[in-house]
Short mmCIF file of C-alpha atoms in Angstrom, two decimals:
data_model
loop_
_atom_site.label_atom_id
_atom_site.label_comp_id
_atom_site.label_asym_id
_atom_site.label_seq_id
_atom_site.Cartn_x
_atom_site.Cartn_y
_atom_site.Cartn_z
CA MET A 12 -98.01 -127.93 -67.79
CA SER A 13 -95.10 -125.72 -69.35
CA ALA A 14 -95.77 -122.35 -70.93
CA ALA A 15 -95.00 -123.89 -74.36
CA ALA A 16 -97.19 -126.80 -73.93
CA THR A 17 -100.13 -124.70 -72.80
CA SER A 18 -99.63 -122.47 -75.69
CA ALA A 19 -99.55 -125.42 -78.32
CA VAL A 20 -103.13 -126.36 -77.09
CA THR A 21 -104.65 -122.98 -76.68
CA LEU A 22 -107.53 -122.56 -79.02
CA ALA A 23 -108.12 -119.60 -80.92
CA PRO A 24 -111.60 -119.51 -82.56
CA HIS A 25 -110.30 -116.88 -85.28
CA ARG A 26 -107.90 -119.23 -86.53
CA ILE A 27 -110.16 -122.19 -86.67
CA ALA A 28 -112.60 -120.01 -88.53
CA ALA A 29 -109.88 -119.02 -90.96
CA MET A 30 -109.29 -122.58 -91.83
CA VAL A 31 -112.90 -123.50 -92.20
CA LEU A 32 -113.41 -120.38 -94.47
CA ARG A 33 -110.29 -121.72 -96.61
CA TYR A 34 -112.16 -124.98 -97.18
CA VAL A 35 -115.60 -123.25 -97.89
CA TYR A 36 -113.85 -121.19 -100.50
CA LEU A 37 -112.52 -124.14 -102.11
CA LEU A 38 -115.85 -126.04 -102.04
CA ARG A 39 -117.35 -123.02 -103.45
CA SER A 40 -114.88 -122.67 -106.12
CA SER A 41 -115.80 -126.03 -107.63
CA TRP A 42 -119.17 -127.35 -108.36
CA THR A 43 -117.73 -130.94 -109.29
CA ARG A 44 -116.31 -131.17 -105.71
CA LEU A 45 -119.81 -130.60 -104.55
CA LEU A 46 -121.59 -132.96 -106.80
CA GLU A 47 -118.98 -135.71 -105.68
CA LEU A 48 -120.13 -135.22 -102.18
CA ILE A 49 -123.58 -136.24 -103.02
CA TYR A 50 -122.90 -138.64 -105.96
CA TRP A 51 -121.48 -141.85 -104.18
CA PRO A 52 -124.03 -141.77 -101.28
CA ALA A 53 -126.85 -141.40 -103.61
CA VAL A 54 -125.51 -144.42 -105.69
CA GLN A 55 -125.11 -146.38 -102.48
CA LEU A 56 -128.49 -145.59 -101.45
CA PHE A 57 -130.08 -146.83 -104.59
CA VAL A 58 -128.02 -150.02 -104.88
CA TRP A 59 -129.10 -151.17 -101.45
CA GLY A 60 -132.45 -149.54 -101.56
CA PHE A 61 -133.53 -151.77 -104.60
CA LEU A 62 -131.68 -154.73 -103.06
CA GLN A 63 -133.88 -154.39 -99.91
CA PHE A 64 -137.13 -154.17 -102.05
CA TYR A 65 -136.14 -157.37 -103.91
CA ILE A 66 -135.27 -159.17 -100.51
CA ALA A 67 -138.39 -158.03 -98.85
CA GLN A 68 -140.72 -159.26 -101.66
CA ASN A 69 -139.11 -162.71 -101.32
CA SER A 70 -138.67 -162.89 -97.59
CA GLY A 71 -141.21 -162.30 -94.72
CA PHE A 72 -138.28 -161.48 -92.29
CA PHE A 73 -136.70 -158.86 -94.35
CA ALA A 74 -140.28 -157.31 -94.99
CA ARG A 75 -140.58 -156.97 -91.33
CA ALA A 76 -137.23 -155.56 -91.19
CA SER A 77 -138.16 -152.75 -93.37
CA GLY A 78 -135.36 -150.00 -93.94
CA VAL A 79 -132.59 -152.07 -92.32
CA PHE A 80 -130.18 -152.00 -95.28
CA ILE A 81 -131.11 -148.39 -96.29
CA ALA A 82 -130.38 -147.34 -92.57
CA ALA A 83 -127.12 -149.48 -92.69
CA VAL A 84 -126.00 -147.97 -95.86
CA LEU A 85 -126.89 -144.38 -94.50
CA MET A 86 -124.90 -145.01 -91.19
CA TRP A 87 -121.95 -146.45 -93.10
CA ASP A 88 -121.78 -143.44 -95.14
CA VAL A 89 -121.75 -141.27 -92.05
CA LEU A 90 -118.85 -143.33 -90.81
CA PHE A 91 -116.97 -143.34 -94.27
CA ARG A 92 -117.87 -139.91 -95.45
CA GLY A 93 -117.08 -138.38 -92.10
CA GLN A 94 -113.56 -139.77 -92.26
CA LEU A 95 -113.21 -138.91 -95.86
CA GLY A 96 -114.49 -135.30 -95.29
CA PHE A 97 -111.71 -135.00 -92.68
CA SER A 98 -109.02 -136.57 -94.66
CA VAL A 99 -109.77 -134.87 -98.00
CA SER A 100 -109.63 -131.55 -96.20
CA PHE A 101 -106.26 -132.43 -95.06
CA LEU A 102 -105.10 -133.74 -98.37
CA GLU A 103 -106.12 -130.52 -100.07
CA GLU A 104 -103.21 -128.92 -98.15
CA MET A 105 -100.84 -131.51 -99.33
CA TRP A 106 -102.12 -131.50 -102.89
CA SER A 107 -101.70 -127.70 -103.13
CA ARG A 108 -98.30 -127.78 -101.37
CA ASN A 109 -99.68 -125.19 -98.67
CA LEU A 110 -98.77 -127.48 -95.63
CA SER A 111 -95.47 -125.62 -94.79
CA ASN A 112 -97.27 -122.30 -95.11
CA LEU A 113 -99.72 -123.50 -92.40
CA MET A 114 -97.09 -125.23 -90.13
CA ILE A 115 -95.03 -121.86 -90.07
CA SER A 116 -98.23 -119.89 -89.40
CA PRO A 117 -99.58 -119.32 -85.68
CA LEU A 118 -102.21 -122.08 -86.40
CA ARG A 119 -101.96 -124.85 -83.54
CA PRO A 120 -102.25 -128.51 -84.63
CA ILE A 121 -105.32 -128.78 -82.43
CA GLU A 122 -107.03 -125.83 -84.04
CA PHE A 123 -106.19 -127.40 -87.53
CA VAL A 124 -107.76 -130.70 -86.28
CA CYS A 125 -110.78 -128.75 -85.00
CA ALA A 126 -111.17 -127.10 -88.49
CA LEU A 127 -111.04 -130.46 -90.25
CA MET A 128 -113.78 -132.04 -87.85
CA ILE A 129 -115.97 -128.86 -88.85
CA MET A 130 -115.47 -129.49 -92.43
CA SER A 131 -115.99 -133.11 -91.86
CA LEU A 132 -119.68 -132.11 -90.73
CA ILE A 133 -120.08 -129.61 -93.19
CA ARG A 134 -119.12 -132.01 -96.26
CA LEU A 135 -121.26 -134.58 -94.44
CA ALA A 136 -124.39 -132.30 -94.38
CA ILE A 137 -123.74 -131.36 -97.98
CA GLY A 138 -123.61 -135.02 -99.14
CA MET A 139 -125.93 -136.71 -96.68
CA LEU A 140 -128.84 -134.58 -96.34
CA PRO A 141 -130.23 -134.65 -99.83
CA VAL A 142 -129.50 -138.58 -99.67
CA THR A 143 -131.75 -139.00 -96.53
CA PHE A 144 -134.60 -136.84 -98.57
CA LEU A 145 -133.91 -139.33 -101.57
CA ALA A 146 -134.34 -142.40 -99.16
CA MET A 147 -137.74 -140.86 -98.22
CA GLY A 148 -138.84 -140.24 -101.53
CA PHE A 149 -137.82 -143.43 -103.40
CA PHE A 150 -137.86 -146.05 -100.51
CA GLY A 151 -140.27 -144.65 -97.99
CA PHE A 152 -137.65 -144.83 -95.40
CA ASN A 153 -137.60 -141.87 -92.87
CA VAL A 154 -134.11 -142.00 -91.00
CA TYR A 155 -135.42 -138.93 -88.97
CA SER A 156 -138.12 -141.21 -87.38
CA LEU A 157 -135.19 -142.73 -85.43
CA GLY A 158 -135.37 -139.75 -83.24
CA LEU A 159 -133.06 -139.43 -80.48
CA ALA A 160 -131.38 -142.82 -81.38
CA LEU A 161 -130.30 -141.37 -84.62
CA ALA A 162 -128.35 -138.57 -82.62
CA ALA A 163 -126.63 -141.31 -80.51
CA PHE A 164 -125.69 -143.30 -83.74
CA PHE A 165 -124.46 -140.10 -85.41
CA VAL A 166 -122.41 -138.92 -82.48
CA ASN A 167 -120.73 -142.29 -82.11
CA LEU A 168 -119.97 -143.03 -85.76
CA ILE A 169 -118.57 -139.36 -86.39
CA LEU A 170 -116.36 -139.77 -83.43
CA THR A 171 -115.05 -142.91 -84.85
CA SER A 172 -114.49 -141.27 -88.08
CA TRP A 173 -112.45 -138.36 -86.77
CA ALA A 174 -110.43 -140.69 -84.67
CA VAL A 175 -109.51 -142.59 -87.83
CA GLY A 176 -109.04 -139.16 -89.81
CA ILE A 177 -106.82 -137.88 -87.17
CA VAL A 178 -104.30 -140.86 -87.37
CA VAL A 179 -104.41 -140.89 -91.21
CA ALA A 180 -103.66 -137.26 -91.15
CA GLY A 181 -100.61 -137.89 -88.75
CA VAL A 182 -99.40 -140.71 -91.04
CA LEU A 183 -99.49 -138.36 -94.10
CA LEU A 184 -97.65 -135.72 -92.22
CA ARG A 185 -94.99 -138.14 -91.20
CA ASN A 186 -94.78 -140.29 -94.41
CA GLY A 187 -95.86 -137.72 -97.17
CA MET A 188 -98.33 -138.42 -100.18
CA GLY A 189 -96.95 -142.13 -100.28
CA ALA A 190 -99.55 -142.87 -97.50
CA GLU A 191 -102.39 -141.18 -99.47
CA THR A 192 -104.05 -144.57 -100.20
CA LEU A 193 -104.65 -144.96 -96.55
CA ALA A 194 -107.13 -142.04 -96.56
CA TRP A 195 -109.23 -143.59 -99.10
CA THR A 196 -109.15 -147.41 -97.96
CA LEU A 197 -108.37 -147.48 -94.12
CA MET A 198 -112.07 -147.37 -93.41
CA PHE A 199 -112.87 -150.20 -95.59
CA VAL A 200 -111.07 -152.60 -93.27
CA LEU A 201 -113.60 -151.84 -90.57
CA MET A 202 -116.54 -152.57 -92.84
CA PRO A 203 -116.65 -156.28 -92.51
CA LEU A 204 -115.47 -156.32 -88.83
CA THR A 205 -117.92 -153.61 -87.72
CA CYS A 206 -120.82 -155.81 -89.10
CA VAL A 207 -122.69 -153.29 -91.08
CA TYR A 208 -125.00 -155.33 -93.00
CA TYR A 209 -125.09 -158.52 -90.66
CA PRO A 210 -125.31 -159.32 -86.98
CA VAL A 211 -122.15 -159.66 -84.97
CA SER A 212 -123.20 -163.43 -84.29
CA VAL A 213 -122.59 -164.38 -87.97
CA LEU A 214 -118.69 -163.85 -87.24
CA PRO A 215 -116.46 -166.44 -85.84
CA PRO A 216 -115.97 -166.04 -82.16
CA TRP A 217 -112.45 -164.88 -82.36
CA LEU A 218 -113.44 -162.24 -84.76
CA GLN A 219 -116.43 -161.20 -82.64
CA VAL A 220 -113.88 -160.12 -79.89
CA VAL A 221 -112.29 -157.85 -82.54
CA ALA A 222 -115.88 -156.63 -83.77
CA TRP A 223 -116.82 -155.73 -80.05
CA ALA A 224 -113.54 -153.49 -79.76
CA LEU A 225 -114.81 -151.35 -82.38
CA PRO A 226 -117.46 -148.68 -81.70
CA PRO A 227 -119.31 -148.73 -84.86
CA THR A 228 -120.24 -152.34 -84.37
CA TYR A 229 -122.34 -151.22 -81.18
CA VAL A 230 -124.17 -148.79 -83.44
CA PHE A 231 -124.82 -151.17 -86.21
CA GLU A 232 -126.12 -153.65 -83.56
CA GLY A 233 -128.36 -150.90 -82.04
CA MET A 234 -129.63 -149.80 -85.17
CA ARG A 235 -130.82 -153.53 -85.97
CA ALA A 236 -132.25 -153.78 -82.62
CA LEU A 237 -134.30 -150.64 -83.08
CA LEU A 238 -135.46 -151.42 -86.60
CA MET A 239 -136.16 -155.19 -86.02
CA GLU A 240 -137.01 -155.57 -82.37
CA HIS A 241 -138.14 -152.03 -81.83
CA MET A 242 -135.54 -151.76 -78.87
CA ILE A 243 -133.49 -148.72 -77.97
CA ARG A 244 -130.21 -150.15 -76.68
CA ILE A 245 -128.82 -147.24 -74.52
CA ASP A 246 -126.28 -149.70 -73.20
CA LEU A 247 -124.70 -150.30 -76.62
CA MET A 248 -124.51 -146.51 -77.39
CA LEU A 249 -122.91 -145.81 -73.97
CA GLU A 250 -120.31 -148.53 -74.53
CA ALA A 251 -119.66 -147.24 -77.93
CA PHE A 252 -119.14 -143.78 -76.61
CA VAL A 253 -116.73 -144.80 -73.96
CA LEU A 254 -114.73 -146.71 -76.66
CA ASN A 255 -115.05 -143.59 -78.83
CA VAL A 256 -113.54 -141.17 -76.16
CA LEU A 257 -110.63 -143.63 -75.74
CA TYR A 258 -109.81 -144.06 -79.51
CA PHE A 259 -110.31 -140.36 -80.07
CA ALA A 260 -107.77 -139.51 -77.42
CA ALA A 261 -105.47 -142.16 -78.74
CA GLY A 262 -105.94 -140.66 -82.11
CA VAL A 263 -104.97 -137.01 -81.13
CA LEU A 264 -101.81 -138.45 -79.08
CA ALA A 265 -100.86 -140.43 -82.29
CA PHE A 266 -101.24 -137.22 -84.35
CA LEU A 267 -99.03 -135.15 -82.01
CA GLN A 268 -96.34 -137.96 -81.77
CA LEU A 269 -96.52 -138.25 -85.66
CA LEU A 270 -96.31 -134.52 -86.10
CA LYS A 271 -93.20 -134.42 -83.73
CA SER A 272 -91.64 -137.17 -85.69
CA ALA A 273 -92.25 -135.28 -89.04
CA ARG A 274 -90.29 -132.33 -87.66
CA ARG A 275 -87.64 -134.71 -86.62
CA VAL A 276 -87.19 -136.42 -90.09
CA GLY A 277 -87.90 -133.27 -91.93
CA SER A 278 -91.06 -134.55 -93.83
CA LEU A 279 -92.77 -131.13 -93.15
CA LEU A 280 -90.43 -129.81 -95.71
CA GLN A 281 -91.22 -132.23 -98.41
CA THR A 282 -94.80 -133.27 -98.42
CA GLY A 283 -94.61 -134.85 -101.84
CA GLU A 284 -94.05 -138.68 -102.28
CA MET B 30 -74.30 -99.77 -67.53
CA VAL B 31 -74.16 -101.37 -70.88
CA LYS B 32 -77.29 -102.74 -72.04
CA ILE B 33 -76.91 -106.16 -73.98
CA VAL B 34 -79.01 -106.39 -77.12
CA GLU B 35 -80.12 -110.03 -77.61
CA PRO B 36 -79.81 -111.03 -81.34
CA VAL B 37 -83.12 -111.50 -83.26
CA ILE B 38 -81.88 -114.78 -84.49
CA ALA B 39 -79.26 -116.78 -82.50
CA VAL B 40 -78.08 -120.10 -83.97
CA ASP B 41 -75.66 -122.00 -81.78
CA GLN B 42 -73.85 -125.20 -82.60
CA LEU B 43 -76.79 -126.40 -84.80
CA VAL B 44 -76.66 -129.83 -86.22
CA LYS B 45 -79.21 -131.66 -88.21
CA VAL B 46 -78.74 -135.37 -89.14
CA TYR B 47 -80.96 -137.13 -91.53
CA LYS B 48 -80.56 -140.83 -90.92
CA THR B 49 -76.61 -141.02 -92.29
CA THR B 50 -76.49 -137.46 -93.81
CA ARG B 51 -75.36 -134.50 -91.92
CA ALA B 52 -77.26 -131.81 -93.47
CA VAL B 53 -76.26 -129.10 -91.07
CA ASP B 54 -72.79 -129.65 -89.18
CA GLY B 55 -72.51 -127.48 -86.19
CA ILE B 56 -73.31 -123.93 -87.25
CA SER B 57 -73.41 -120.86 -85.21
CA PHE B 58 -74.39 -117.25 -86.25
CA ALA B 59 -76.26 -114.31 -84.64
CA LEU B 60 -78.25 -111.85 -86.59
CA GLU B 61 -79.05 -108.29 -85.27
CA GLY B 62 -82.40 -106.74 -85.50
CA GLY B 63 -82.99 -104.90 -88.89
CA SER B 64 -80.24 -106.75 -90.59
CA ILE B 65 -80.49 -108.47 -94.05
CA THR B 66 -78.20 -111.45 -94.44
CA GLY B 67 -77.60 -113.64 -97.24
CA LEU B 68 -77.23 -117.51 -96.77
CA LEU B 69 -75.37 -118.52 -99.65
CA GLY B 70 -74.45 -122.13 -100.85
CA GLY B 71 -74.87 -124.73 -103.52
CA ASN B 72 -77.36 -127.39 -103.51
CA GLY B 73 -77.47 -129.60 -100.63
CA ALA B 74 -75.20 -127.04 -98.68
CA GLY B 75 -77.92 -127.00 -95.76
CA LYS B 76 -79.40 -123.70 -96.43
CA THR B 77 -83.21 -124.68 -96.53
CA THR B 78 -82.72 -126.98 -93.52
CA THR B 79 -81.18 -124.16 -91.58
CA ILE B 80 -84.05 -121.94 -92.34
CA ALA B 81 -86.58 -124.66 -91.76
CA MET B 82 -84.94 -125.13 -88.19
CA ILE B 83 -85.08 -121.43 -87.52
CA MET B 84 -88.84 -121.73 -88.46
CA GLY B 85 -89.35 -124.59 -86.05
CA LEU B 86 -90.50 -126.81 -89.14
CA VAL B 87 -87.37 -129.08 -88.49
CA MET B 88 -86.27 -130.36 -85.14
CA PRO B 89 -82.52 -130.01 -84.64
CA THR B 90 -80.56 -132.99 -83.86
CA SER B 91 -78.42 -130.74 -81.29
CA GLY B 92 -77.70 -127.19 -80.81
CA THR B 93 -80.11 -124.28 -80.37
CA VAL B 94 -82.04 -121.89 -82.36
CA ARG B 95 -83.47 -118.76 -80.71
CA VAL B 96 -85.75 -116.34 -82.55
CA LEU B 97 -86.69 -113.01 -80.71
CA GLY B 98 -85.80 -114.97 -77.49
CA ALA B 99 -87.85 -117.94 -78.14
CA GLU B 100 -86.25 -121.38 -78.31
CA MET B 101 -87.37 -123.03 -81.52
CA PRO B 102 -89.25 -125.28 -82.00
CA ARG B 103 -90.22 -125.57 -78.47
CA GLN B 104 -91.76 -122.31 -77.79
CA ARG B 105 -92.43 -121.54 -81.66
CA TYR B 106 -95.96 -120.34 -80.92
CA HIS B 107 -94.59 -117.39 -78.93
CA VAL B 108 -93.12 -115.84 -81.94
CA LEU B 109 -94.64 -117.50 -85.10
CA HIS B 110 -97.16 -114.54 -85.45
CA LYS B 111 -94.15 -112.07 -85.76
CA MET B 112 -92.28 -114.21 -88.49
CA ASN B 113 -93.32 -115.17 -92.11
CA PHE B 114 -91.63 -117.07 -95.01
CA GLU B 115 -91.58 -117.07 -98.67
CA SER B 116 -90.30 -119.84 -101.03
CA PRO B 117 -91.07 -120.83 -104.60
CA TYR B 118 -91.19 -124.41 -103.39
CA VAL B 119 -94.14 -123.87 -101.33
CA ASP B 120 -97.45 -122.90 -103.01
CA MET B 121 -100.75 -121.40 -102.05
CA PRO B 122 -104.16 -123.08 -102.90
CA HIS B 123 -104.61 -122.73 -106.53
CA ARG B 124 -108.38 -122.76 -106.41
CA LEU B 125 -108.66 -119.78 -104.09
CA THR B 126 -108.46 -116.29 -105.45
CA VAL B 127 -105.64 -113.95 -104.44
CA ARG B 128 -107.82 -112.08 -102.12
CA GLN B 129 -109.18 -115.28 -100.65
CA ASN B 130 -105.71 -116.55 -99.87
CA LEU B 131 -104.47 -113.56 -98.34
CA LYS B 132 -107.67 -113.19 -96.33
CA VAL B 133 -107.31 -116.71 -94.88
CA PHE B 134 -103.65 -115.99 -93.94
CA GLY B 135 -104.23 -112.59 -92.57
CA LYS B 136 -107.06 -114.26 -90.32
CA LEU B 137 -104.65 -116.87 -89.28
CA TYR B 138 -102.09 -114.07 -88.18
CA ALA B 139 -104.85 -112.03 -86.89
CA VAL B 140 -104.01 -109.02 -88.94
CA GLU B 141 -106.27 -105.99 -88.10
CA ASP B 142 -107.97 -104.01 -90.73
CA LEU B 143 -107.30 -106.98 -92.97
CA ASP B 144 -109.21 -105.75 -96.06
CA ASP B 145 -107.26 -102.39 -95.88
CA ARG B 146 -103.96 -104.36 -95.52
CA ILE B 147 -104.77 -106.54 -98.52
CA GLU B 148 -105.58 -103.53 -100.64
CA ALA B 149 -102.34 -101.84 -99.53
CA LEU B 150 -100.34 -104.89 -100.29
CA ALA B 151 -102.00 -105.35 -103.72
CA ARG B 152 -101.11 -101.78 -104.66
CA ALA B 153 -97.54 -102.02 -103.40
CA LEU B 154 -97.13 -105.45 -105.07
CA ASP B 155 -98.92 -104.39 -108.42
CA LEU B 156 -101.61 -107.15 -107.74
CA THR B 157 -104.82 -105.08 -107.56
CA GLU B 158 -106.05 -106.22 -110.99
CA PHE B 159 -105.18 -110.01 -110.01
CA LEU B 160 -107.07 -110.03 -106.63
CA ASP B 161 -110.21 -111.63 -107.59
CA ARG B 162 -108.45 -114.27 -109.87
CA PRO B 163 -107.68 -117.77 -108.97
CA THR B 164 -104.09 -117.83 -107.76
CA GLY B 165 -103.42 -121.09 -109.95
CA LYS B 166 -104.28 -119.03 -113.01
CA LEU B 167 -101.27 -116.58 -112.54
CA SER B 168 -98.04 -116.44 -114.14
CA ALA B 169 -94.96 -117.47 -112.28
CA GLY B 170 -93.89 -113.98 -111.59
CA GLN B 171 -97.54 -112.86 -110.49
CA LYS B 172 -97.53 -116.09 -108.09
CA THR B 173 -94.30 -115.11 -106.50
CA ARG B 174 -95.78 -111.52 -105.73
CA VAL B 175 -98.67 -113.17 -104.13
CA ALA B 176 -96.34 -115.45 -102.12
CA LEU B 177 -94.50 -112.25 -101.18
CA ALA B 178 -97.82 -110.48 -100.25
CA LYS B 179 -98.62 -113.50 -97.93
CA ALA B 180 -95.24 -113.16 -96.47
CA LEU B 181 -95.66 -109.70 -95.68
CA ILE B 182 -99.27 -109.82 -94.62
CA ASN B 183 -98.48 -109.70 -91.02
CA SER B 184 -95.61 -107.21 -91.33
CA PRO B 185 -93.18 -109.69 -89.84
CA GLN B 186 -90.36 -108.84 -87.65
CA VAL B 187 -88.52 -111.73 -89.07
CA LEU B 188 -88.92 -112.50 -92.69
CA LEU B 189 -87.18 -115.74 -94.09
CA LEU B 190 -86.85 -116.09 -97.76
CA ASP B 191 -85.73 -119.23 -99.57
CA GLU B 192 -84.43 -118.36 -103.04
CA PRO B 193 -87.37 -115.78 -103.37
CA THR B 194 -86.45 -114.99 -107.18
CA ALA B 195 -85.90 -118.52 -108.35
CA SER B 196 -87.49 -119.19 -111.84
CA LEU B 197 -88.38 -115.42 -112.30
CA ASP B 198 -87.39 -113.32 -115.25
CA PRO B 199 -84.86 -110.59 -114.74
CA ASP B 200 -87.18 -107.80 -114.64
CA THR B 201 -89.69 -109.52 -112.01
CA ALA B 202 -86.51 -110.49 -109.87
CA ASP B 203 -85.23 -107.19 -109.73
CA TRP B 204 -88.78 -105.75 -108.94
CA VAL B 205 -89.00 -108.35 -106.05
CA ARG B 206 -85.47 -107.41 -104.90
CA SER B 207 -86.44 -103.47 -104.78
CA HIS B 208 -89.75 -104.36 -102.75
CA LEU B 209 -87.85 -106.45 -100.12
CA GLU B 210 -85.35 -103.67 -99.80
CA ARG B 211 -88.11 -101.14 -99.24
CA PHE B 212 -89.99 -103.46 -96.95
CA ARG B 213 -86.86 -104.01 -94.67
CA LYS B 214 -86.19 -100.14 -94.61
CA GLU B 215 -89.66 -99.25 -93.69
CA ARG B 216 -90.27 -102.02 -91.27
CA GLY B 217 -86.90 -102.57 -89.75
CA ALA B 218 -87.37 -106.23 -90.10
CA THR B 219 -84.59 -108.84 -89.83
CA VAL B 220 -84.20 -110.66 -93.09
CA LEU B 221 -82.51 -114.02 -93.81
CA LEU B 222 -82.34 -114.90 -97.38
CA ALA B 223 -81.28 -118.14 -98.72
CA SER B 224 -80.09 -117.98 -102.31
CA HIS B 225 -77.61 -119.15 -104.92
CA ASN B 226 -77.98 -116.09 -106.92
CA MET B 227 -74.94 -113.98 -106.26
CA ALA B 228 -76.05 -110.94 -107.77
CA GLU B 229 -79.10 -110.85 -105.73
CA VAL B 230 -77.13 -111.52 -102.33
CA GLU B 231 -74.67 -108.90 -103.43
CA ARG B 232 -77.15 -106.24 -103.96
CA LEU B 233 -79.65 -106.98 -101.07
CA CYS B 234 -77.22 -108.09 -98.15
CA GLU B 235 -75.00 -106.42 -95.72
CA ARG B 236 -73.81 -109.71 -94.56
CA VAL B 237 -73.15 -113.04 -96.23
CA ILE B 238 -72.82 -116.44 -94.69
CA ILE B 239 -71.50 -119.13 -96.98
CA MET B 240 -72.41 -122.65 -96.36
CA LYS B 241 -70.73 -125.80 -97.89
CA ARG B 242 -71.76 -129.37 -96.94
CA GLY B 243 -73.56 -128.24 -93.76
CA ARG B 244 -70.85 -126.04 -92.50
CA ILE B 245 -70.32 -122.31 -92.52
CA GLU B 246 -67.29 -121.68 -94.78
CA ASP B 247 -67.24 -117.99 -94.46
CA ASP B 248 -69.08 -115.07 -92.88
CA ASP B 249 -68.56 -111.50 -93.57
CA THR B 250 -69.75 -108.37 -95.31
CA PRO B 251 -69.77 -108.70 -99.24
CA GLU B 252 -67.11 -106.08 -99.41
CA ARG B 253 -64.60 -107.65 -96.93
CA LEU B 254 -65.22 -110.96 -98.75
CA LEU B 255 -64.28 -109.61 -101.98
CA VAL B 256 -60.96 -108.00 -100.71
CA ARG B 257 -60.09 -111.17 -98.64
CA TYR B 258 -60.60 -113.52 -101.59
CA GLY B 259 -59.11 -110.81 -104.10
CA ARG B 260 -62.25 -111.08 -106.44
CA GLN B 261 -64.43 -108.81 -108.27
CA THR B 262 -67.72 -110.54 -107.63
CA LEU B 263 -69.40 -112.60 -104.88
CA GLU B 264 -69.90 -115.26 -107.82
CA GLU B 265 -66.16 -115.62 -107.82
CA VAL B 266 -65.80 -115.77 -104.23
CA PHE B 267 -68.49 -118.46 -104.20
CA LEU B 268 -66.84 -120.51 -106.77
CA ASP B 269 -63.58 -120.24 -104.73
CA VAL B 270 -65.22 -121.57 -101.72
CA ALA B 271 -67.45 -124.21 -103.61
CA ARG B 272 -64.19 -125.55 -105.33
CA GLY B 273 -61.92 -125.36 -102.10
CA ARG B 274 -59.95 -122.58 -103.70
CA GLY B 275 -60.30 -120.30 -100.51
CA GLU B 276 -58.07 -122.27 -98.36
CA THR B 277 -55.41 -122.57 -101.17
CA ARG B 278 -55.41 -118.79 -101.65
CA GLU B 279 -55.26 -118.12 -98.00
CA ALA B 280 -52.35 -120.59 -97.62
CA ALA B 281 -50.54 -119.17 -100.53
CA GLN B 282 -50.67 -115.51 -98.99
#
């Protein structure tokens, strides 16, 4: 590896910490931003929680599968909010026209990505922790009772969310704010394909092939196996992890290529529409 | 033995083409350490693109840029910590206070004794009373001073300024210029200033590079330019160049 390339991938914790500090300052400055983090996951929880109550009263099968919808909504939120936490922190730089300042500072792209991943975790913790306690209080569903499986679900979902977030950030760098919609909507393409609320077997065979190419599908299938059949599917988690490593590496490479392309077309100078 | 001093900024046959537009068209110049140079030109002359290539923000189509010996943008991380930039077209996060913004950038540049540095810059740039105010709530002049504080936070060896006094009232603009002059003298920094404010360039710069349609039309000291064009002010020289009268006058002579 050349000296320049080595220098570009060297990680300096103080620069990552500086960027995290910047986003923490921002969160602290606005209670509406904090409230927003909790608001939508809580709304989702209540909608799906009450739906689960209703279906369970009328169906013996769903009564046995207690908490499957609530667990699905919580897991989906880890995936969606994880990506959003990453992308929104990145968008903050574009909204405040601060990106050029960062790009001419010693901050390496990989350090920027690390800071965004840390912020994704922080935002997720702020948004999701209270909602998990609401799930306990209102619907008697304790997500933490999933134990180690929960950790495996979380790691796999967060890795996918970061892989998507990294690609979205690269597209935003390359194409400017015109691509902002991607940050809010891209993950919804995955929603029907990853079978959040229904088993993969529901999909037509050709779509099942697509579904099994996506790591979250393994997580949601694993979650249903645990809640409905009381089986821990380690095989599914390992397969998801391998796919995630591949997607994450591809995401980082795509980001670096898009950043290079942004330097070529001059879009780092103009980060508006 | 004669010691060859390498220029701080060396631009050689630099070209930037955006799709079909030649924004910068084969320019070359070298800036010595401690110099302050004005990059003059109208809108679309290629000043901002040139500065962006010097910072490594834009990749040249061809030609080379070297800053403190590092080839840009390939070796940018060898020198970015010794450089900084200020432009009214680049903002800082509005919701963060001035102190928070300076702290974040100070940490990115690994500035030692950061709190002291922020206090000193605030005193020098008359920002002390605004340090704990959100940056977005400041006036245009105050924001410019904050941007300047950010640009000086790491005491850069190379300072790039893109129209640093645009949209400022004359008093604030004059104040900013005085501070820049002082910084350059004290630090011995190399400053490249893109502007279309002739009075600013005339006052601050010991050398002027005039660009037009991506090319360097002239490059000399302000005094020599005035003599050569037979004009009283740089503004008149600029108008001669912009309207193509420079060649006509030289041909007539």
